[in-house]
Coordinates of C-alpha atoms and ligand atoms in Angstrom, one line a residue:
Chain A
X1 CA 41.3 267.6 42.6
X2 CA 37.4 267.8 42.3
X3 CA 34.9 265.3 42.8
X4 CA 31.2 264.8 41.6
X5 CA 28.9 264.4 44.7
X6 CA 25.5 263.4 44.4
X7 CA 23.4 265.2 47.6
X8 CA 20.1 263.6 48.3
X9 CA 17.6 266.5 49.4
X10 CA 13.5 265.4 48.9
X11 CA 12.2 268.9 50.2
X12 CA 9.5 270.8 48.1
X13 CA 10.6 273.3 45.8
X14 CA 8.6 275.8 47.5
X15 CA 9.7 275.0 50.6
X16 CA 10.4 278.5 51.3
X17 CA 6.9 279.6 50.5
X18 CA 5.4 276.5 52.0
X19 CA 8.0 277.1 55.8
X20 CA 6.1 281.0 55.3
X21 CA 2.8 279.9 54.7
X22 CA 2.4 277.8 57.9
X23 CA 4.4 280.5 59.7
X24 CA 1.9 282.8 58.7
X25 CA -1.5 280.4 59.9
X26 CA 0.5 279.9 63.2
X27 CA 0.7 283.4 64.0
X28 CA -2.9 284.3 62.8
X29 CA -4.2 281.3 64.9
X30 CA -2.1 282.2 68.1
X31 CA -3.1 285.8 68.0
X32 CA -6.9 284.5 67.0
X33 CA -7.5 285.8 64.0
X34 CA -9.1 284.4 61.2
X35 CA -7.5 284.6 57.4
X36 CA -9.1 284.1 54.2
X37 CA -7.6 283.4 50.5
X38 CA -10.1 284.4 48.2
X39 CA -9.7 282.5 44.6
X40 CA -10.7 283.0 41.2
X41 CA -10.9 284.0 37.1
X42 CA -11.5 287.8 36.7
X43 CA -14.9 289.5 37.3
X44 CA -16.1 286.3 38.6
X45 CA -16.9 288.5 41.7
X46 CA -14.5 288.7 43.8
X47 CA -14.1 292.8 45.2
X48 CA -17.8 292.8 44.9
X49 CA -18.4 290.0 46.7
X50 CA -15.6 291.4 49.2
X51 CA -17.5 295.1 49.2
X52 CA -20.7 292.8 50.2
X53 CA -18.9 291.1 52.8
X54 CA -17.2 294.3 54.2
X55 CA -20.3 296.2 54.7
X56 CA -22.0 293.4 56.8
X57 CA -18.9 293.1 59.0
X58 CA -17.2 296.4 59.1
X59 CA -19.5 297.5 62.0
X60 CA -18.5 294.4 64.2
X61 CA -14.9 293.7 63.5
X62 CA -11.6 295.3 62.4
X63 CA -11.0 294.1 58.5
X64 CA -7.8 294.1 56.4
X65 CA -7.5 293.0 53.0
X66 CA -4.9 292.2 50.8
X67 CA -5.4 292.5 46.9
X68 CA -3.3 291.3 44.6
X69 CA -3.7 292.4 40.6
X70 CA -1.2 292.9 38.0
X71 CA -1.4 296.8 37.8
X72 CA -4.0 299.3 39.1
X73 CA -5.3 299.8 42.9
X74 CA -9.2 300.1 41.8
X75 CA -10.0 297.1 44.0
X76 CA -8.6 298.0 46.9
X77 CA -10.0 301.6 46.9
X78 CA -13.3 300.2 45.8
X79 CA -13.5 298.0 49.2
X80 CA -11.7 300.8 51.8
X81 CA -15.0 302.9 50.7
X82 CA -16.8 300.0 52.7
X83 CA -15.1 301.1 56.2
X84 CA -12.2 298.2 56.3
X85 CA -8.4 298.6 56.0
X86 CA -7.3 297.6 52.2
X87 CA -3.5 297.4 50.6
X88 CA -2.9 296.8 47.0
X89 CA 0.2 294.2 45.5
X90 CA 0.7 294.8 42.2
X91 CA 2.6 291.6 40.9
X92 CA 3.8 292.9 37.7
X93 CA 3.8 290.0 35.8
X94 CA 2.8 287.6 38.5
X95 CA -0.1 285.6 38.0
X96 CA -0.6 284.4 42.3
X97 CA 0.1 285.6 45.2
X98 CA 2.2 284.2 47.6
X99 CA 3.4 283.8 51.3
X100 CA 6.2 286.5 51.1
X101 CA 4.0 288.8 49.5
X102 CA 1.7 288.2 52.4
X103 CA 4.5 288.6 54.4
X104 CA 5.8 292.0 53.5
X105 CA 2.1 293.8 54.0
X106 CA 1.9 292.0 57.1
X107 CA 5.4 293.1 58.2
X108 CA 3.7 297.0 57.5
X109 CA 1.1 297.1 59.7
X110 CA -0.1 295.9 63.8
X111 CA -1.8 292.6 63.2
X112 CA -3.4 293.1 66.3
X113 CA -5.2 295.9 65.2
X114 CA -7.3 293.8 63.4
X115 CA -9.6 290.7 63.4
X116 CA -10.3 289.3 60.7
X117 CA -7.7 289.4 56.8
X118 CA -8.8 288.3 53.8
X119 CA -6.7 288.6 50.4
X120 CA -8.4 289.0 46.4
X121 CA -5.7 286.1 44.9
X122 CA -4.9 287.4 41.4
X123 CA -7.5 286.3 39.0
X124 CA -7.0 283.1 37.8
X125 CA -8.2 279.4 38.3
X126 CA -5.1 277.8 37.5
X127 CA -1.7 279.3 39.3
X128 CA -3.0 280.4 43.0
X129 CA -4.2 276.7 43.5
X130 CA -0.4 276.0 43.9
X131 CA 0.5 278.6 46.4
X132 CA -0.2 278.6 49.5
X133 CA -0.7 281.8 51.1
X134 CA -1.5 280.9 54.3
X135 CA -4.8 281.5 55.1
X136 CA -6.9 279.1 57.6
X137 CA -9.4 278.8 54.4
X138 CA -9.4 278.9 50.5
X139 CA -12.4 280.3 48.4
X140 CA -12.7 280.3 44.8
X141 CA -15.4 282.2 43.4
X142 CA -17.3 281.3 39.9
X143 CA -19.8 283.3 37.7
X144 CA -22.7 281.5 36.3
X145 CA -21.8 283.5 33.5
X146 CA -18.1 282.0 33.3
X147 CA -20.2 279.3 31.1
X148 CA -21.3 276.0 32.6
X149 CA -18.0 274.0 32.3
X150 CA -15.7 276.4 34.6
X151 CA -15.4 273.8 37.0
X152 CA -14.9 270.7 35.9
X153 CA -12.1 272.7 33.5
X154 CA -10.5 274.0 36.4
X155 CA -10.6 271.0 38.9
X156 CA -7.2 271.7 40.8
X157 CA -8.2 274.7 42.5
X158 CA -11.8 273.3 44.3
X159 CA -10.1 270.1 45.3
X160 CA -7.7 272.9 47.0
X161 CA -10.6 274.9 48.6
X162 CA -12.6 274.5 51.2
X163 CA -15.5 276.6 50.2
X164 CA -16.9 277.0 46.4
X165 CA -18.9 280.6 45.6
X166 CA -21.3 280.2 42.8
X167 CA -21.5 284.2 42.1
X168 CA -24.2 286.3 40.0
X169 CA -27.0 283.9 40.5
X170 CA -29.2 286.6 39.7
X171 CA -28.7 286.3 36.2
X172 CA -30.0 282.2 36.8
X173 CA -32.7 281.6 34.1
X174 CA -32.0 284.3 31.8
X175 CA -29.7 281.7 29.6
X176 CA -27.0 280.9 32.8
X177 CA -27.6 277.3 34.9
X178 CA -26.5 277.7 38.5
X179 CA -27.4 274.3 39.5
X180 CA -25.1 272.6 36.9
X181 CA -22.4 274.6 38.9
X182 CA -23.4 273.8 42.4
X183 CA -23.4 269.5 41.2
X184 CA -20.5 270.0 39.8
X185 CA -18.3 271.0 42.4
X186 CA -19.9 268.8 45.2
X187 CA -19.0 266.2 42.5
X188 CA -15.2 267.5 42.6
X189 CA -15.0 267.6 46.1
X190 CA -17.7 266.1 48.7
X191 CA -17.2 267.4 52.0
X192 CA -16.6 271.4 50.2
X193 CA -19.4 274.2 51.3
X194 CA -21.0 275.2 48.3
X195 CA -22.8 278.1 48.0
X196 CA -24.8 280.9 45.5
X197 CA -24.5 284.2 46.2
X198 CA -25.5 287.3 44.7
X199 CA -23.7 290.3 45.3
X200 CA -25.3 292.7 43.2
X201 CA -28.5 291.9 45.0
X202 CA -26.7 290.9 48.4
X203 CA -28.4 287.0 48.3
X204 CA -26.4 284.1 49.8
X205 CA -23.8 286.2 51.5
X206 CA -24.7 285.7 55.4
X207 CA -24.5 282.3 54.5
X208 CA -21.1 283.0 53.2
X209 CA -19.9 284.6 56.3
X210 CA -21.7 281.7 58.4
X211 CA -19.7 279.3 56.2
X212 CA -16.2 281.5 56.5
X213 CA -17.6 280.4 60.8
X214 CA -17.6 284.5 61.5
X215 CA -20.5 285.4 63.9
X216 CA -22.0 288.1 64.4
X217 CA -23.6 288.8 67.7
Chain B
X1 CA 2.9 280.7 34.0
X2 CA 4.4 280.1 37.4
X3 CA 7.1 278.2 36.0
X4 CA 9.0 281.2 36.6
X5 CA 8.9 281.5 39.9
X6 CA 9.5 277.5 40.7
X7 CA 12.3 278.1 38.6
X8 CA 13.8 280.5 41.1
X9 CA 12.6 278.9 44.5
X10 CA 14.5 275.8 43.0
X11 CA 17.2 277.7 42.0
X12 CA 17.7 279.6 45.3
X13 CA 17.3 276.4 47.1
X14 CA 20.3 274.6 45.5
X15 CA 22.2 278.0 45.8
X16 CA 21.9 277.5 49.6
X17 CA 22.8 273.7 49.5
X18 CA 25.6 274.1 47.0
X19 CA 27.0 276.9 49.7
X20 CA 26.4 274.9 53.1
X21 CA 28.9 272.0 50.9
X22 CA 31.2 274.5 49.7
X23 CA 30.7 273.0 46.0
X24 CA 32.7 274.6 43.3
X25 CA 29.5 273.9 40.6
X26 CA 26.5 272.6 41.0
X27 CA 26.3 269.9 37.7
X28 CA 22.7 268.4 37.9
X29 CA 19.5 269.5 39.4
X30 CA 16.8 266.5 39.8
X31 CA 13.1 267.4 40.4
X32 CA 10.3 265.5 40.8
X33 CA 6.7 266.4 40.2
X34 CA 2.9 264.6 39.2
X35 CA 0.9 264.8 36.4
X36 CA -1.5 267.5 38.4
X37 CA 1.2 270.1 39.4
X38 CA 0.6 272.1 35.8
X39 CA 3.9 272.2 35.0
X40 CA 5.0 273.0 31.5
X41 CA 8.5 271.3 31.2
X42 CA 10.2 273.7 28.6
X43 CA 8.8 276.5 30.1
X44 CA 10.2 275.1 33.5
X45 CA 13.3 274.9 31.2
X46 CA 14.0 278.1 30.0
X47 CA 13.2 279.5 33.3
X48 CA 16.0 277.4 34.9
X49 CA 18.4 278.2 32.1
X50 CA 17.1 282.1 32.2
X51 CA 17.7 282.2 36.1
X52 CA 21.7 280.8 36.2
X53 CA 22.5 282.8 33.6
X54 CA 23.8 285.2 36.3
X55 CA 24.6 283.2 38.5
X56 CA 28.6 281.5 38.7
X57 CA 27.8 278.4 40.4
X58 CA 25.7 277.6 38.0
X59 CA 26.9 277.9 34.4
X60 CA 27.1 274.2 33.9
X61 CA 24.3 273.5 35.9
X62 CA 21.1 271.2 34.0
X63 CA 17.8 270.7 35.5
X64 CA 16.1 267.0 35.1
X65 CA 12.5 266.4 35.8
X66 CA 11.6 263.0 36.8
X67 CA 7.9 263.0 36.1
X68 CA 5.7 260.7 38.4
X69 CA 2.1 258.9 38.4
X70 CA -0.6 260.2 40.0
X71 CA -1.9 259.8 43.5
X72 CA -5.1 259.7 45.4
X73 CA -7.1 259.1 49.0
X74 CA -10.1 257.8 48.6
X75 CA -12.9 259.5 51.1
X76 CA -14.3 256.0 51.1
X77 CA -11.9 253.6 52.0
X78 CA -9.2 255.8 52.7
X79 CA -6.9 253.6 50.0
X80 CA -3.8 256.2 49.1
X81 CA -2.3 255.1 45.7
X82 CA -2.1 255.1 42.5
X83 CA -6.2 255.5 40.7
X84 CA -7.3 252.4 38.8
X85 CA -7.6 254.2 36.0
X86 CA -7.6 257.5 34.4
X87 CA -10.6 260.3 35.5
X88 CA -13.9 259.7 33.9
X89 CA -14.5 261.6 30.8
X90 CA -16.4 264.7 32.6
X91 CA -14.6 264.6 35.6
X92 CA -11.2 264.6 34.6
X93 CA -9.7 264.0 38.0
X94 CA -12.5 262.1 40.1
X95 CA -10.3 259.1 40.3
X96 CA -11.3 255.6 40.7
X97 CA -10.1 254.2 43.9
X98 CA -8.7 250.6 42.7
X99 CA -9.3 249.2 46.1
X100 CA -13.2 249.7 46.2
X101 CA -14.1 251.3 43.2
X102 CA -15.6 254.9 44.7
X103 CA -14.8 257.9 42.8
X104 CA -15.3 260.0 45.9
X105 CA -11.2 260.3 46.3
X106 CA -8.8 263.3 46.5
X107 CA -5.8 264.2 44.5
X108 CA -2.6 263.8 46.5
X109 CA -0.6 266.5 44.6
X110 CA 2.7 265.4 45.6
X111 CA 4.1 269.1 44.8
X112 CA 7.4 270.0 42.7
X113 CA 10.6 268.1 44.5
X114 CA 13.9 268.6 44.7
X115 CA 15.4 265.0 44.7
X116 CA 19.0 265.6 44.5
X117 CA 21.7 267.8 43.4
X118 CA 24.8 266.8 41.7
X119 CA 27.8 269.1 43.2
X120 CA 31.6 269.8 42.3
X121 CA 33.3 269.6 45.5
X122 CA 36.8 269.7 46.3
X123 CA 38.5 266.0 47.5
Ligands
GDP1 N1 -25.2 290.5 37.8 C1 -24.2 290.5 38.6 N2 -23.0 291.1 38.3 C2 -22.0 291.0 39.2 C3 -22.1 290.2 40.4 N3 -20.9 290.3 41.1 C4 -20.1 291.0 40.3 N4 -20.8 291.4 39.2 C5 -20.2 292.3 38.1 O1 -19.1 291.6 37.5 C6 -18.1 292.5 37.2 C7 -16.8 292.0 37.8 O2 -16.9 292.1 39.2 P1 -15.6 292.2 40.2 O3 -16.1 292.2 41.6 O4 -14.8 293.4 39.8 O5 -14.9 290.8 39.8 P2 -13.4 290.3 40.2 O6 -12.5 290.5 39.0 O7 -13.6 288.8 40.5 O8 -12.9 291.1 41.4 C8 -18.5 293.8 37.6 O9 -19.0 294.5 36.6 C9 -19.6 293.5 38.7 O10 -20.5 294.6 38.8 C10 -23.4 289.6 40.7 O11 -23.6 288.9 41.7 N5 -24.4 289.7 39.8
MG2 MG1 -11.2 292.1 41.7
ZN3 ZN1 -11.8 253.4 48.1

């Protein structure tokens, strides 16, 4: 004879991911090192924005980043040419990275023979919000050229992160509106840093790494 | 697009519970998620039903999803419930806080649940 049993469980789905993510923080803040999850759409930014931050800090610390894309390893061969440590996930189809992909690069190499990781999320605004890869911060990088509204149609992710990048601000005036941007995701989220960078003309990006709290000496 | 992959973390989830009870079938899987977890239900769905198709345990197996309201913090008052009302027009999810009215409040994303699971199990 069978019977129907009803098991009560109230755990997150991604439990699994969510038990890795923490695991992952712990270790990084036991061994002192400092991980960051770098958000947003594609050609917001991101690898050259990571390229910008790698040639300021490759001469001071030991850098390892993690980039995640569907197919193709051109962004993390563009920013190993800047002197740090790079790997490439290719997802497939996947549109975010998460902890057990973290995990397995990671597992490859000596943590301790570096100081500070940082992954390139897959670019999107919408699916890395919900996984937590984790890192002791979450970025999410915007173009003024993604068009004015970007933010406030993509709330999710900046009430996620910690730091907002307003990217290309060159190009403010000639038709794109940084400021709109900057309002409008200190409206989202109060206490976030918010922040215009260039990195095709390297403004805003000590700021940046003073936000990220990485000093250089 | 990540319905996929909750699909499976659910799915190997229940496998381990359904195990640990020595179930014959798992009969009913109960979920639980907020307005602000982006979840597409049929695509959540077909995931599910894509997912057991391999899997024994499973073949009678149907996923519920038990939707609920939203939740905030306010940064003012530090009220945690449900908003006053929905986001204002340009700010889709700058709830009010309907203890003292400040639209300075966080979205508690109460992430995807698994409530329950309804298992065959020997007597
Ligand atoms: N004008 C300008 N172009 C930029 C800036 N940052 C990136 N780009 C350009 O935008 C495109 C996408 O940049 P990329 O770093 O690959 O974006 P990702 O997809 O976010 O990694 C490239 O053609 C870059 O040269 C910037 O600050 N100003
Ligand atoms: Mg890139
Ligand atoms: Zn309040």
């Amino acid at each position: 004879m069978t019977q129907e049993k009803k098991i009560s469980v109230k755990k997150p789905a991604y439990l699994q991911n969510d038990i890795l993510a923490d695991e992952i923080r712990e270790m990084m803040k036991s061994k002192n090192k400092l991980f960051f999850n770098i958000m947003g759409s594609i050609g917001a930014g991101k690898t050259f924005l990571l390229e910008r931050i790698a040639e300021k800090l490759s001469p001071y610390f030991r850098i390892f980043v993690i980039n995640g894309d569907i197919a193709t390893t051109i962004d993390a061969d563009r920013i190993a040419k800047k002197g740090v440590d790079t790997v490439q996930i290719n997802t497939g189809g996947g549109c975010h990275l998460n902890a057990k992909l973290i995990k397995n690069e990671l597992d490859k190499i000596n943590v301790d023979d570096y100081d500070i990781f940082f992954t390139e999320n897959v670019g999107n605004l919408i699916c890395p919000a919900a996984w937590d890869v984790g890192a002791q911060k979450n970025i999410v990088v915007v173009s003024i050229t993604e068009g004015e509204y970007v933010i406030k149609k993509h709330p999710i992710i900046f009430k996620g992160a910690q730091i907002a990048v307003i990217n290309k601000c060159d190009l403010d005036g000639l038709g794109f509106d940084s400021q709109v941007l900057v309002e409008d995701a200190k409206k989202i989220k109060s206490n976030m840093d918010v922040l215009c960078t260039s990195a095709k003309q390297i403004t805003g990006i000590d700021e940046l790494i003073a936000s990220l709290g990485i000093k250089i000496q | 697009m990540h319905e996929y992959s909750l699909a499976s973390a659910i799915v190997n989830q229940v496998k381990q519970i359904a195990i640990e009870h020595k179930a014959l079938k798992v009969n009913k899987v109960t979920v639980s998620a907020d307005p602000y977890e982006m979840i597409i239900p049929e695509l959540l769905q077909d995931a599910f039903k894509i997912i057991i198709t391999e899997i024994e345990l499973f073949q009678n197996a149907h996923l519920e999803l038990l939707k609920l309201p939203a939740e905030i913090i306010c940064l003012e008052c530090e009220f945690k419930g449900e908003p006053s009302e929905e986001g204002d027009k340009e700010f889709a999810y700058n709830f009010k806080c309907s203890k003292c009215g400040s639209r300075d409040t966080h979205l508690n994303i109460r992430h995807l649940t698994i409530e329950s699971v309804d298992l065959e199990i020997l007597e």
